[in-house]
Tab-separated table of C-alpha atoms and ligand atoms in Angstrom:
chain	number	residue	atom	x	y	z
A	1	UNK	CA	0.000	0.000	0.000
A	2	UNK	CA	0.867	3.650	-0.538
A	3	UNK	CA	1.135	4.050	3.222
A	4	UNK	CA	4.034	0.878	3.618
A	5	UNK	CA	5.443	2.697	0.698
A	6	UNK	CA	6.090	5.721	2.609
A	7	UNK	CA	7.278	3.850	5.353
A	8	UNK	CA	9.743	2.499	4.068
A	9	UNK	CA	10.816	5.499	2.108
A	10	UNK	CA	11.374	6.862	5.361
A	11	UNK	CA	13.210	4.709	7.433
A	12	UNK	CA	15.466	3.897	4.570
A	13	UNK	CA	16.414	7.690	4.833
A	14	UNK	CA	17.075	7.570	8.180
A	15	UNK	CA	19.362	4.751	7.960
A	16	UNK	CA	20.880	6.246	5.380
A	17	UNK	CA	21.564	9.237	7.046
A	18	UNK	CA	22.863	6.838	9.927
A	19	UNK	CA	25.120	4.691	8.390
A	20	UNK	CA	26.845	5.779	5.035
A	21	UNK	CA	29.513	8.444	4.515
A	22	UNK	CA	28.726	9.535	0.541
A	23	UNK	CA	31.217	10.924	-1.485
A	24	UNK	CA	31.042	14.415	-1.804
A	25	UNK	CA	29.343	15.124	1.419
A	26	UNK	CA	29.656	16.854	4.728
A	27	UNK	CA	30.553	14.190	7.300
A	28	UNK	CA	28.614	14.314	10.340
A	29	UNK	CA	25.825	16.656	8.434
A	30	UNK	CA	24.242	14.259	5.917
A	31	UNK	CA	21.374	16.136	3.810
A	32	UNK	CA	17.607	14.398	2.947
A	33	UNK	CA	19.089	11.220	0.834
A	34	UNK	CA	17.194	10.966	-2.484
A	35	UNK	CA	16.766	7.504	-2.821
A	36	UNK	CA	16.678	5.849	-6.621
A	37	UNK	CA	15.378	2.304	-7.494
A	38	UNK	CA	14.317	1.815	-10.929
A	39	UNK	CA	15.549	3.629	-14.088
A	40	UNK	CA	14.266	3.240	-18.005
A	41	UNK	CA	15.544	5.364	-20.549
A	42	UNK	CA	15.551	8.853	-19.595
A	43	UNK	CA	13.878	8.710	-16.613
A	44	UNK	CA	14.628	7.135	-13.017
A	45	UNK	CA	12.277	6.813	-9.988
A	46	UNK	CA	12.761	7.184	-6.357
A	47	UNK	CA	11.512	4.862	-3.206
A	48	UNK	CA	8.618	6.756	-2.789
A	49	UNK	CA	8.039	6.171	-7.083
A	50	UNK	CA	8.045	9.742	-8.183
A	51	UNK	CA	9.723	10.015	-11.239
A	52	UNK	CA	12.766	11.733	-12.503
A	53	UNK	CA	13.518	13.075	-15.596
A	54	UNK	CA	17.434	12.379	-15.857
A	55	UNK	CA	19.217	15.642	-17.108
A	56	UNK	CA	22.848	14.198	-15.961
A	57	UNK	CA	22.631	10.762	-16.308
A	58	UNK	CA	24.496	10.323	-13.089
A	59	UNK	CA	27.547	11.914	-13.404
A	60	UNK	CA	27.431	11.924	-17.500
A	61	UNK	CA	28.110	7.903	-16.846
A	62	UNK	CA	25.299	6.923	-19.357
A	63	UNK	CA	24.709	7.345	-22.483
A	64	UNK	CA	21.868	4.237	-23.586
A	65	UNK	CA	20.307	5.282	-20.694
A	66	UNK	CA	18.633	2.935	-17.823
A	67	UNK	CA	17.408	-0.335	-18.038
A	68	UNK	CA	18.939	-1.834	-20.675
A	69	UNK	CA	18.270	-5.406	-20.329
A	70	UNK	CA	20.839	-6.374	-23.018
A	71	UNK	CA	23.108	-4.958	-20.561
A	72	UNK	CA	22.251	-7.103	-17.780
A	73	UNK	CA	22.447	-10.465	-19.907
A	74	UNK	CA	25.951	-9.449	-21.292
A	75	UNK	CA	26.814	-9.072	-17.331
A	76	UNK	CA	25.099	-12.307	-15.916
A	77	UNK	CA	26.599	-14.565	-18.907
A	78	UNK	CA	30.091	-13.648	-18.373
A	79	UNK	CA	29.740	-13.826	-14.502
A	80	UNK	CA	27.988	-17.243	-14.720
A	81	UNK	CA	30.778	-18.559	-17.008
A	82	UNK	CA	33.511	-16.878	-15.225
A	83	UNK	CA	33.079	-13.766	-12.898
A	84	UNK	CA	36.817	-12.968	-12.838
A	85	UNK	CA	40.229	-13.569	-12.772
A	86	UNK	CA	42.807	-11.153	-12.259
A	87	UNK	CA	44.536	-9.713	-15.697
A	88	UNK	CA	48.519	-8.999	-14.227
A	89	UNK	CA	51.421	-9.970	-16.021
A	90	UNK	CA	50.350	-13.061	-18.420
A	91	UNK	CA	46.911	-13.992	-17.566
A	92	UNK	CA	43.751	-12.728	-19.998
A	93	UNK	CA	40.482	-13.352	-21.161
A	94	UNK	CA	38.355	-13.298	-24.002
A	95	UNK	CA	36.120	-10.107	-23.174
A	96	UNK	CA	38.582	-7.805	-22.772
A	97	UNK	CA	41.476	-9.042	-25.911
A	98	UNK	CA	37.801	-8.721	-27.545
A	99	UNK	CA	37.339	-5.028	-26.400
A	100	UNK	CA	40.692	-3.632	-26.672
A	101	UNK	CA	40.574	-4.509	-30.329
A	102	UNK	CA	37.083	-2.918	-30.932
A	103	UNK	CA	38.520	0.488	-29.102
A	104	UNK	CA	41.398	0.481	-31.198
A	105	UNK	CA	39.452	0.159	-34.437
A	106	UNK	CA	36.978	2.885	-33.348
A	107	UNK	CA	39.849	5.544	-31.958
A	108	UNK	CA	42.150	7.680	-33.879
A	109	UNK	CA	45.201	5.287	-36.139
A	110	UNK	CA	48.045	6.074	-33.933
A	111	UNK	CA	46.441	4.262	-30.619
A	112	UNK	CA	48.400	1.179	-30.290
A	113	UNK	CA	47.538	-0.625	-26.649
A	114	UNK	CA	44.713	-0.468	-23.904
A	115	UNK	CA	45.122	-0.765	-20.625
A	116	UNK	CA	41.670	-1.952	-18.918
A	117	UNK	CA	40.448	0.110	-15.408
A	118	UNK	CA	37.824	0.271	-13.545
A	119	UNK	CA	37.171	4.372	-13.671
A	120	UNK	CA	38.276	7.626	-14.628
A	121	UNK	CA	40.738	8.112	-11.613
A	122	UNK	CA	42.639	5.336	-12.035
A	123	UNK	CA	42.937	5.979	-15.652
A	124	UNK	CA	44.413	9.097	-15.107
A	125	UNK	CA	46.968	7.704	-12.208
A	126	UNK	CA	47.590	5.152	-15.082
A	127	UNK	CA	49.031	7.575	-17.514
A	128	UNK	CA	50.654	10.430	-15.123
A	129	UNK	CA	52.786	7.421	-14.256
A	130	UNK	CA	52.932	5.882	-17.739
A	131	UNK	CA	53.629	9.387	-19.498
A	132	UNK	CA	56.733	9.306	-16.732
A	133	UNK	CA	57.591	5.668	-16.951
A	134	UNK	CA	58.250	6.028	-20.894
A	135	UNK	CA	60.187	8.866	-20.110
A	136	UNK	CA	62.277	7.882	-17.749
A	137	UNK	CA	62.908	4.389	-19.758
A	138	UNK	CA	64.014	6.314	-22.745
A	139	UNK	CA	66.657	7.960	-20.464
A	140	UNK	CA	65.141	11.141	-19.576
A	141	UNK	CA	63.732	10.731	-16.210
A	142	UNK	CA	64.037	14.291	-15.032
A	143	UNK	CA	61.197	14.617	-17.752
A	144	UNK	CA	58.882	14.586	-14.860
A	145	UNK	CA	56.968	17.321	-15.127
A	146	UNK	CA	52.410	17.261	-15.728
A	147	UNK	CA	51.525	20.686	-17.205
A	148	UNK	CA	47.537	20.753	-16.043
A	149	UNK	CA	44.955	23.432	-16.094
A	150	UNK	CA	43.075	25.692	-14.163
A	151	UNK	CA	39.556	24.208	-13.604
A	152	UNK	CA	40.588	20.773	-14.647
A	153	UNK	CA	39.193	17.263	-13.275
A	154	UNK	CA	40.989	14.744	-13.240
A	155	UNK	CA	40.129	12.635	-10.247
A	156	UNK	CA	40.257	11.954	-6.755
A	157	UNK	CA	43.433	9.526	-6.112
A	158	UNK	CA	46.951	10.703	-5.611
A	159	UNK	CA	48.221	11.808	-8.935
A	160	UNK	CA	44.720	12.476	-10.566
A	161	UNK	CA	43.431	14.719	-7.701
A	162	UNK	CA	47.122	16.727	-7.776
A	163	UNK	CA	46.573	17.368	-11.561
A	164	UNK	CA	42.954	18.676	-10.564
A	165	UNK	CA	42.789	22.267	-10.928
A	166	UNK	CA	40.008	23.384	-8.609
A	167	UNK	CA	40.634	24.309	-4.866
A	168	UNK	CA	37.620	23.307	-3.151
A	169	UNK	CA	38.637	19.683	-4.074
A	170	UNK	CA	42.330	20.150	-3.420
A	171	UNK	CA	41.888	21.584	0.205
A	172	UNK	CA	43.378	19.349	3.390
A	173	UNK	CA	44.849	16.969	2.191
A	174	UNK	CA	48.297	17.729	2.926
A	175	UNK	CA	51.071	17.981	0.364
A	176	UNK	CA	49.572	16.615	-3.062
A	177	UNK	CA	51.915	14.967	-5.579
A	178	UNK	CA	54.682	17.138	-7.217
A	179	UNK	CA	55.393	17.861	-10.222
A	180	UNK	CA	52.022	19.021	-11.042
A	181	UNK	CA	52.057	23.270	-12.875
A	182	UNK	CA	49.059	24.728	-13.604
A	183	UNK	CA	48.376	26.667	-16.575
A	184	UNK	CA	45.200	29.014	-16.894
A	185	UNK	CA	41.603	27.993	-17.370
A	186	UNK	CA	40.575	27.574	-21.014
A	187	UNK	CA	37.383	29.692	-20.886
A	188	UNK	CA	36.449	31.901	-24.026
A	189	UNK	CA	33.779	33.722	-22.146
A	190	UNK	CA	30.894	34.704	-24.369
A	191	UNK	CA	33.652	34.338	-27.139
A	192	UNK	CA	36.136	36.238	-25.964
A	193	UNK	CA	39.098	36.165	-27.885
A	194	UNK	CA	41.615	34.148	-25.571
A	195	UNK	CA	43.594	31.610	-27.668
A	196	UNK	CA	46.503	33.789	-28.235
A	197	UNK	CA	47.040	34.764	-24.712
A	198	UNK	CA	46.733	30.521	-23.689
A	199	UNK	CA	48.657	29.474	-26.211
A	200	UNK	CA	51.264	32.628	-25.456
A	201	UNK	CA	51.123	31.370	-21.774
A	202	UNK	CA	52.405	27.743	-22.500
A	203	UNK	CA	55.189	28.574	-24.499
A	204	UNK	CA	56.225	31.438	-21.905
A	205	UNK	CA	56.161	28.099	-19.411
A	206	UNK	CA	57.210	25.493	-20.957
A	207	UNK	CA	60.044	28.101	-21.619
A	208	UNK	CA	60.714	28.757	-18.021
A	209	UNK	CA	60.730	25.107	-16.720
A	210	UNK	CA	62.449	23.646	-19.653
A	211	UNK	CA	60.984	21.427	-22.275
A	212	UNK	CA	63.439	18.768	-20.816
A	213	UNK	CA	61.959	18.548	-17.303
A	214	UNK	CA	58.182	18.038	-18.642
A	215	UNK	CA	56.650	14.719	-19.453
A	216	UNK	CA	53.488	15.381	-20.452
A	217	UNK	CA	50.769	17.636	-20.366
A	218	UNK	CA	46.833	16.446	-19.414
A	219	UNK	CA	43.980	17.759	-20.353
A	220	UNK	CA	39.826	17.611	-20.849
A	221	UNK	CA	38.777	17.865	-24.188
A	222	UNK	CA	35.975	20.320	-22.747
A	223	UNK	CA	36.160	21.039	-19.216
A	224	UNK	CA	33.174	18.914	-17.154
A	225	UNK	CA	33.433	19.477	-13.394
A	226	UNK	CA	34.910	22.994	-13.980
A	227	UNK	CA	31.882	24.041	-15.834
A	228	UNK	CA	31.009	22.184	-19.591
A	229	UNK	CA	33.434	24.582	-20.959
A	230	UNK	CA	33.969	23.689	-24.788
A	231	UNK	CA	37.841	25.023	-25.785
A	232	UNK	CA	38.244	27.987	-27.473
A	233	UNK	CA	38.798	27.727	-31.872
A	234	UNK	CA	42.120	26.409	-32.674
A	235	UNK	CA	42.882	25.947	-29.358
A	236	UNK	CA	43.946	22.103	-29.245
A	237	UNK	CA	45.254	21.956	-32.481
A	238	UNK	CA	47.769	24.770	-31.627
A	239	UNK	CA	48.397	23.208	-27.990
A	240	UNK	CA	49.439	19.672	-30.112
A	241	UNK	CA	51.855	21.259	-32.215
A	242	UNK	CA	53.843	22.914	-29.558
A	243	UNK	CA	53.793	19.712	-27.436
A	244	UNK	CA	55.597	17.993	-29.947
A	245	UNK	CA	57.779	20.273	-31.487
A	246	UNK	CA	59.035	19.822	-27.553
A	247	UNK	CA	58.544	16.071	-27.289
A	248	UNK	CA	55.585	16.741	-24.131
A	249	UNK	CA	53.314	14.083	-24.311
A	250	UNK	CA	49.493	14.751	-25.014
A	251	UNK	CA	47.184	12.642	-22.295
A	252	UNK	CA	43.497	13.931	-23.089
A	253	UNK	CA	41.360	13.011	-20.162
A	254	UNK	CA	37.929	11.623	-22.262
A	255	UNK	CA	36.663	10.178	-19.237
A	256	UNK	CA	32.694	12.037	-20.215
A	257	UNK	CA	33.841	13.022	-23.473
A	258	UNK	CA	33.842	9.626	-25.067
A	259	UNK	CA	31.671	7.508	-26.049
A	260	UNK	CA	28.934	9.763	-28.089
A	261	UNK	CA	28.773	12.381	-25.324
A	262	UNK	CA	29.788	14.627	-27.371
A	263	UNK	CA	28.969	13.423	-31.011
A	264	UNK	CA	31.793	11.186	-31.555
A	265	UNK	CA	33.934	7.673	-30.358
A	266	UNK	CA	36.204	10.161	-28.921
A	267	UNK	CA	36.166	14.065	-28.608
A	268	UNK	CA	39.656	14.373	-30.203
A	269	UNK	CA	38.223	14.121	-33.545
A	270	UNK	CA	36.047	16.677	-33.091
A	271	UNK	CA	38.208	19.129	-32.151
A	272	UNK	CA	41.227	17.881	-34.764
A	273	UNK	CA	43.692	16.568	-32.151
A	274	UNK	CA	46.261	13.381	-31.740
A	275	UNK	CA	46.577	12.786	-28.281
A	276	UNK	CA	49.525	10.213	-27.063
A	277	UNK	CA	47.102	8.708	-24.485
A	278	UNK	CA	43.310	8.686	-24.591
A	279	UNK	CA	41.677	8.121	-20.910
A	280	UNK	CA	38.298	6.879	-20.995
A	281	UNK	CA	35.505	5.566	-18.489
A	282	UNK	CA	32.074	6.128	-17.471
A	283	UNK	CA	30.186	5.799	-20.961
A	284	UNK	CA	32.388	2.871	-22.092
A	285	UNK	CA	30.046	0.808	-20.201
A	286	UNK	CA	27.049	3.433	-19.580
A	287	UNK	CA	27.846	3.139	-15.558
A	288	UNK	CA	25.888	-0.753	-15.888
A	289	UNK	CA	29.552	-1.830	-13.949
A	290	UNK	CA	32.445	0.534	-13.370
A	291	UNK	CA	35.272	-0.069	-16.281
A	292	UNK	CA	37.550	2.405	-18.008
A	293	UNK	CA	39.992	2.067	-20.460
A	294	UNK	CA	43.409	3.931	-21.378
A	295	UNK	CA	44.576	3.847	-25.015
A	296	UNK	CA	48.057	4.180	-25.554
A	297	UNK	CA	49.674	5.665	-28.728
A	298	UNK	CA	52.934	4.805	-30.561
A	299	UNK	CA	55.093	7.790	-29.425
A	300	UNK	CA	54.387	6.283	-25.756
A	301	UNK	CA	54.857	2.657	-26.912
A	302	UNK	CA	58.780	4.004	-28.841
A	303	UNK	CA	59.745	5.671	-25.570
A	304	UNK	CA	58.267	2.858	-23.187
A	305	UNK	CA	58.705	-0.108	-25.045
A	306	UNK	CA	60.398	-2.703	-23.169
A	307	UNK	CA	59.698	-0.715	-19.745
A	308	UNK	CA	58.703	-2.840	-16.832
A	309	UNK	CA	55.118	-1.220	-15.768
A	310	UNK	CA	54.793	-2.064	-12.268
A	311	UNK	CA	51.242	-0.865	-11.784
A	312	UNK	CA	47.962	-2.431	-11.884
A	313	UNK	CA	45.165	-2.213	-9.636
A	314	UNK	CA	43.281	-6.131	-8.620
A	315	UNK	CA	40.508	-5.430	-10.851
A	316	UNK	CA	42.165	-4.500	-14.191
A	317	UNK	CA	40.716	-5.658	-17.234
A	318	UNK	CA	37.715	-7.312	-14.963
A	319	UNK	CA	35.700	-9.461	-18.047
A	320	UNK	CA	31.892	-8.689	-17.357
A	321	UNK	CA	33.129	-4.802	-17.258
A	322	UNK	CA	34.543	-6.037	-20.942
A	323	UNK	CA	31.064	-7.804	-21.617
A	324	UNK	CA	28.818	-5.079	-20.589
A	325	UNK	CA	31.146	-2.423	-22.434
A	326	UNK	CA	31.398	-4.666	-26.111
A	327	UNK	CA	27.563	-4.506	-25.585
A	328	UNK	CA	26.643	-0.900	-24.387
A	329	UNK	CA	28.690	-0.188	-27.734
A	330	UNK	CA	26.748	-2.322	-29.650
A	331	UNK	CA	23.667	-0.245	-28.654
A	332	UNK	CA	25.503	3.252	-29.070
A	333	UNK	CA	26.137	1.658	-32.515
A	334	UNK	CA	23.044	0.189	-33.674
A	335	UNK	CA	20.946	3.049	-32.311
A	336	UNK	CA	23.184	6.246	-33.961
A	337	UNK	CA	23.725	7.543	-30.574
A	338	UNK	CA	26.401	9.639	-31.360
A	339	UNK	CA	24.634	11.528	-34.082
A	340	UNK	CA	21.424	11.953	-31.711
A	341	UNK	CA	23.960	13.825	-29.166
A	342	UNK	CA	24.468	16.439	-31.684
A	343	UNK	CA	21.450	17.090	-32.817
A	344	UNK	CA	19.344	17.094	-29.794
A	345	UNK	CA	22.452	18.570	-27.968
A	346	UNK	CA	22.236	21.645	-30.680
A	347	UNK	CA	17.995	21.955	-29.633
A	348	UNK	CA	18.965	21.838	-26.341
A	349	UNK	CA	21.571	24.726	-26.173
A	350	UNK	CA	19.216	26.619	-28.842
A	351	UNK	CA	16.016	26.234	-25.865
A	352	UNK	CA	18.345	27.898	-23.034
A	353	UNK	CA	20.795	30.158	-24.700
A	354	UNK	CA	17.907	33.302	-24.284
A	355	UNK	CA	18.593	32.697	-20.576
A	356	UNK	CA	21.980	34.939	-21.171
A	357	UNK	CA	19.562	37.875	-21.328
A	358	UNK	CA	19.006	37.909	-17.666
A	359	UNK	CA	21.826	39.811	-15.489
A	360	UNK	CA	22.285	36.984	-13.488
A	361	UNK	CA	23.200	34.652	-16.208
A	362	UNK	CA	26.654	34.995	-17.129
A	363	UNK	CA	27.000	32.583	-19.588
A	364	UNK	CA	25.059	29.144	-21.380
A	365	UNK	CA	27.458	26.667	-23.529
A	366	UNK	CA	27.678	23.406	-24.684
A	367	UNK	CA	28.872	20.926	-27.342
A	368	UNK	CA	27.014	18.127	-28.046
A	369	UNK	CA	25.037	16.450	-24.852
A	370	UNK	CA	27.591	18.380	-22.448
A	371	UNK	CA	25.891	21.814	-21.394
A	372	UNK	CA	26.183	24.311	-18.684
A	373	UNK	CA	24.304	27.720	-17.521
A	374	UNK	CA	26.849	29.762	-15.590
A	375	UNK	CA	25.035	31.980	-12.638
A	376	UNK	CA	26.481	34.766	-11.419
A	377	UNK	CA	25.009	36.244	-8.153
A	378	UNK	CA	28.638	37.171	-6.742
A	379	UNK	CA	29.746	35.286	-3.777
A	380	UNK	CA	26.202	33.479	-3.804
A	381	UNK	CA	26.229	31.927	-6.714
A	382	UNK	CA	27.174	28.682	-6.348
A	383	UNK	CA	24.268	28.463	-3.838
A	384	UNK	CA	21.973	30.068	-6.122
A	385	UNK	CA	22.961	26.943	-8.522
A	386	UNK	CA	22.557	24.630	-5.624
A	387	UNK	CA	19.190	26.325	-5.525
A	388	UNK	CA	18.314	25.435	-8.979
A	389	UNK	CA	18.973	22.098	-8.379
A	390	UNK	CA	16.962	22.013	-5.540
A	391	UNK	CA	14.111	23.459	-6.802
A	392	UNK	CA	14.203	21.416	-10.193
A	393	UNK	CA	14.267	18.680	-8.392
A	394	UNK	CA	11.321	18.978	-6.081
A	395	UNK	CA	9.366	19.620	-10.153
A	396	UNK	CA	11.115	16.301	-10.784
A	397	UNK	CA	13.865	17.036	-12.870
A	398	UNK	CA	17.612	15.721	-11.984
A	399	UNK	CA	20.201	18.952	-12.657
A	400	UNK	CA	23.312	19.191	-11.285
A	401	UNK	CA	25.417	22.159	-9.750
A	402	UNK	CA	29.048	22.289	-10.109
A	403	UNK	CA	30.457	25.099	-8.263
A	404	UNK	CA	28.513	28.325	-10.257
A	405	UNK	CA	27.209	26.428	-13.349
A	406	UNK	CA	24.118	24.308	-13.820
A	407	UNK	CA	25.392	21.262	-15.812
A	408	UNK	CA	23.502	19.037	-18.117
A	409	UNK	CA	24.453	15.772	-19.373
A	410	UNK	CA	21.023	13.978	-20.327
A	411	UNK	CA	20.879	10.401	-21.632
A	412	UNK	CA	21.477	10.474	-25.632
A	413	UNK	CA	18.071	8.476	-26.133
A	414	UNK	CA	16.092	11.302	-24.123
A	415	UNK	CA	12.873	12.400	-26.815
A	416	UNK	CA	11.964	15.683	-27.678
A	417	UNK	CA	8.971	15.777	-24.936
A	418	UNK	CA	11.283	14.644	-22.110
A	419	UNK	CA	14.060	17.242	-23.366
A	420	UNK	CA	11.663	20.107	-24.009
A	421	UNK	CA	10.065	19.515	-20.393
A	422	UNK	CA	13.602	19.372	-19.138
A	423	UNK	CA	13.681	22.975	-20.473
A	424	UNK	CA	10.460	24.453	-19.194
A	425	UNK	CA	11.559	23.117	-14.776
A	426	UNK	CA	15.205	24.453	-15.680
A	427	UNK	CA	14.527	27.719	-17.390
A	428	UNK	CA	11.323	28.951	-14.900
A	429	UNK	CA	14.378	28.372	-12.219
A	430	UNK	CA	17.216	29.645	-13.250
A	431	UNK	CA	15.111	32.700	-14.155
A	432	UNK	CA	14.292	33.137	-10.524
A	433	UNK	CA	17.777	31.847	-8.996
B	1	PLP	N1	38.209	12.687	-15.419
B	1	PLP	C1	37.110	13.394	-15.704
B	1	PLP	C2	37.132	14.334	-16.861
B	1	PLP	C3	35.950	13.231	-14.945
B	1	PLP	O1	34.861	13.969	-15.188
B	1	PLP	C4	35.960	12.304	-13.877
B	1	PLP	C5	34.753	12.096	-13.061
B	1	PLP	O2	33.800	12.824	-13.123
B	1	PLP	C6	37.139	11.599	-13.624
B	1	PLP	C7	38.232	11.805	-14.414
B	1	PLP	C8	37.222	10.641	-12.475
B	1	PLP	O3	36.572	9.475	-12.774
B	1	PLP	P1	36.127	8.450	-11.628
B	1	PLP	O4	35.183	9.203	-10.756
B	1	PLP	O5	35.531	7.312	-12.394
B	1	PLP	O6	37.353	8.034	-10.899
């Protein structure tokens, strides 16, 4: 009855609040848990079975959206025939030799190798130390040096969380790793012209620390956590060539820009870049089971060829991660998912970009499914956002708010209705944030 319902809506928020720590959260001060159960599509449902329509699919984890059941076969097969074994130094199996070749024919010619993960953070600790391993086996290990950027995400491990440009995420911890300089935030505001200056800025560094101290430099094709903020024109192409004409290896972090988030297999075609490692994660298997990937390019393999790679975490290369992944791009395949991002990606940004007209909007952007609405309501704004997100919420629509912008990441198999509703909650609320 609708009366157990709420019953146990409730005390599973209580114990909730009693008993689990969640990332990104203030210990000891846990807020009203929204708790999820069922998904399909676009949409999810809470415990209490109101529903959601899903503008973030997670944390941009998802591109086929929920409740796939092809999904779940491809995961209970491969655990019922073998759940897993580990994948260090000799040992393999079938599901991932069968991905790593599918990745390599779908990304750019000069990826050479994969190395299996099971997220985004580890993929980035993977090749921080691989971009220094190769390196340091060709000879040059004072090449040491990560150039990173200013509003950057990375990750949350040791490495990956030093490379991180954002301070709120960086604060008390203690000394981070070093090695890590920080160049400035990649932001053309309302299309300012800023290439010159960032591209004038890395050569003026690179300059001062010495091409021959820096390893590599890492960065997100468009910026997620610090705001879905696409890269100004020319921008990577112009950051490649001076990387190599200095021999500084290219890591692009795709960890939500893969995978048809943002129209293609991989953002570097998009945007006319060769990186030397490709980090990937969340939409190689849609979130179903937690896998990422690192591709690894043939300037890497020259200098670290023959290197012994000492690092691997237990669940490397874990096969129903490989299963679920062949399959969720199968579906991103067979359904022209990556085509759908840019297209409804281009109605969605068309539907909110009249929100700059209000004072308090500084800025809306996006490429493909990756968007953002950028308050600004001085040193409230990033509770005004949290606002937003409260409010859209409670009209039962999933937003997210990272630090001052409103980000949206929706499923790529959202419909026009669900999308255009998505746009009435968000617009009547950032209009009164
Ligand atoms: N890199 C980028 C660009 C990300 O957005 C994220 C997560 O949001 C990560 C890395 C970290 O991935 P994970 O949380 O799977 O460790």
């Amino acid at each position: 009855s609708g009366r157990e319902h709420d019953d146990r809506a409730r005390r599973l928020a209580e114990l909730d609040v009693r008993t689990v720590i969640h990332p990104h959260s203030v210990i000891g001060a846990p807020e009203e848990p929204l708790i999820l159960e069922r998904g399909d599509g676009a949409m999810v449902w809470d415990v209490t079975g109101k529903a959601y329509i899903d503008g973030t699919c997670g944390l941009w984890q998802c591109p086929v959206g929920h409740g796939r059941p092809e999904l779940a076969e491809a995961a209970a097969e491969q655990i019922a025939k073998l759940e897993f074994y580990s994948s260090f130094g000799d040992y393999s199996n079938e599901p991932s030799i069968r991905l790593a070749e599918r990745l390599l024919e779908l990304a750019p010619p000069t990826m050479r190798r994969v190395f299996f993960t099971n997220g985004g953070s580890e993929g980035n600790e993977t090749a921080i130390k691989l971009a220094r391993l190769a390196h340091h086996h060709a000879g040059r290990p004072e090449r040491s040096v990560i150039l990173a950027r200013t509003g950057g995400y990375h990750g949350m491990g040791g490495g990956s969380l030093a490379a991180t440009g954002i301070d709120r995420l960086r604060a008390g911890y203690g000394p981070l790793m070093p090695g890590i300089e920080f160049l400035a935030k990649p932001h053309a505001v309302r299309g300012a012209d800023v290439t010159d200056a960032l591209i004038a800025e890395i050569e003026e560094r690179i300059e001062r620390i010495g091409a021959d101290r820096i390893a590599a430099f890492v960065g997100e094709p468009v910026l997620g956590v610090g705001g879905m903020v696409p890269p100004p024109p020319d921008y990577w192409p112009r950051v490649q060539e001076i990387l190599r004409r200095h021999g500084i290896l290219l890591i692009l972090d795709e960890v939500v820009t893969a995978f048809g988030r943002i129209g293609h297999w991989f953002g570097c075609e998009r945007y006319d870049v060769e990186p030397d490692i490709i980090v990937t994660a969340k939409g190689l298997s849609s979130g179903y089971i937690p896998m990422g990937a690192v591709l690894v390019g043939e300037r890497v393999l020259d200098l670290a060829g023959g290197a012994a790679f000492l690092h691997g975490f237990t669940y490397n290369g874990h096969p129903v991660g490989a299963a679920v992944a062949l399959a969720n791009i199968d579906i991103l395949e067979r359904e022209g998912l990556l085509a759908r991002a840019d297209r409804l990606g281009r109605r969605l940004l068309d539907a909110l970009k009249p929100l700059e007209r209000l004072d308090h909007v500084l800025e809306v952007r996006g490429v493909g499914m990756m968007l953002g609405v950028e308050l600004d309501r001085g040193p409230d704004t990033a509770a005004a956002a949290a606002g937003v997100q409260a409010r859209a919420r409670a009209d039962g629509v999933i937003v997210r708010a990272s630090g001052n912008t409103i980000v949206l990441s929706p499923p790529l198999v959202i419909d026009e209705q669900q999308l255009d509703a998505l746009t009435r909650v968000l617009t009547e609320h950032v209009a009164t944030a």
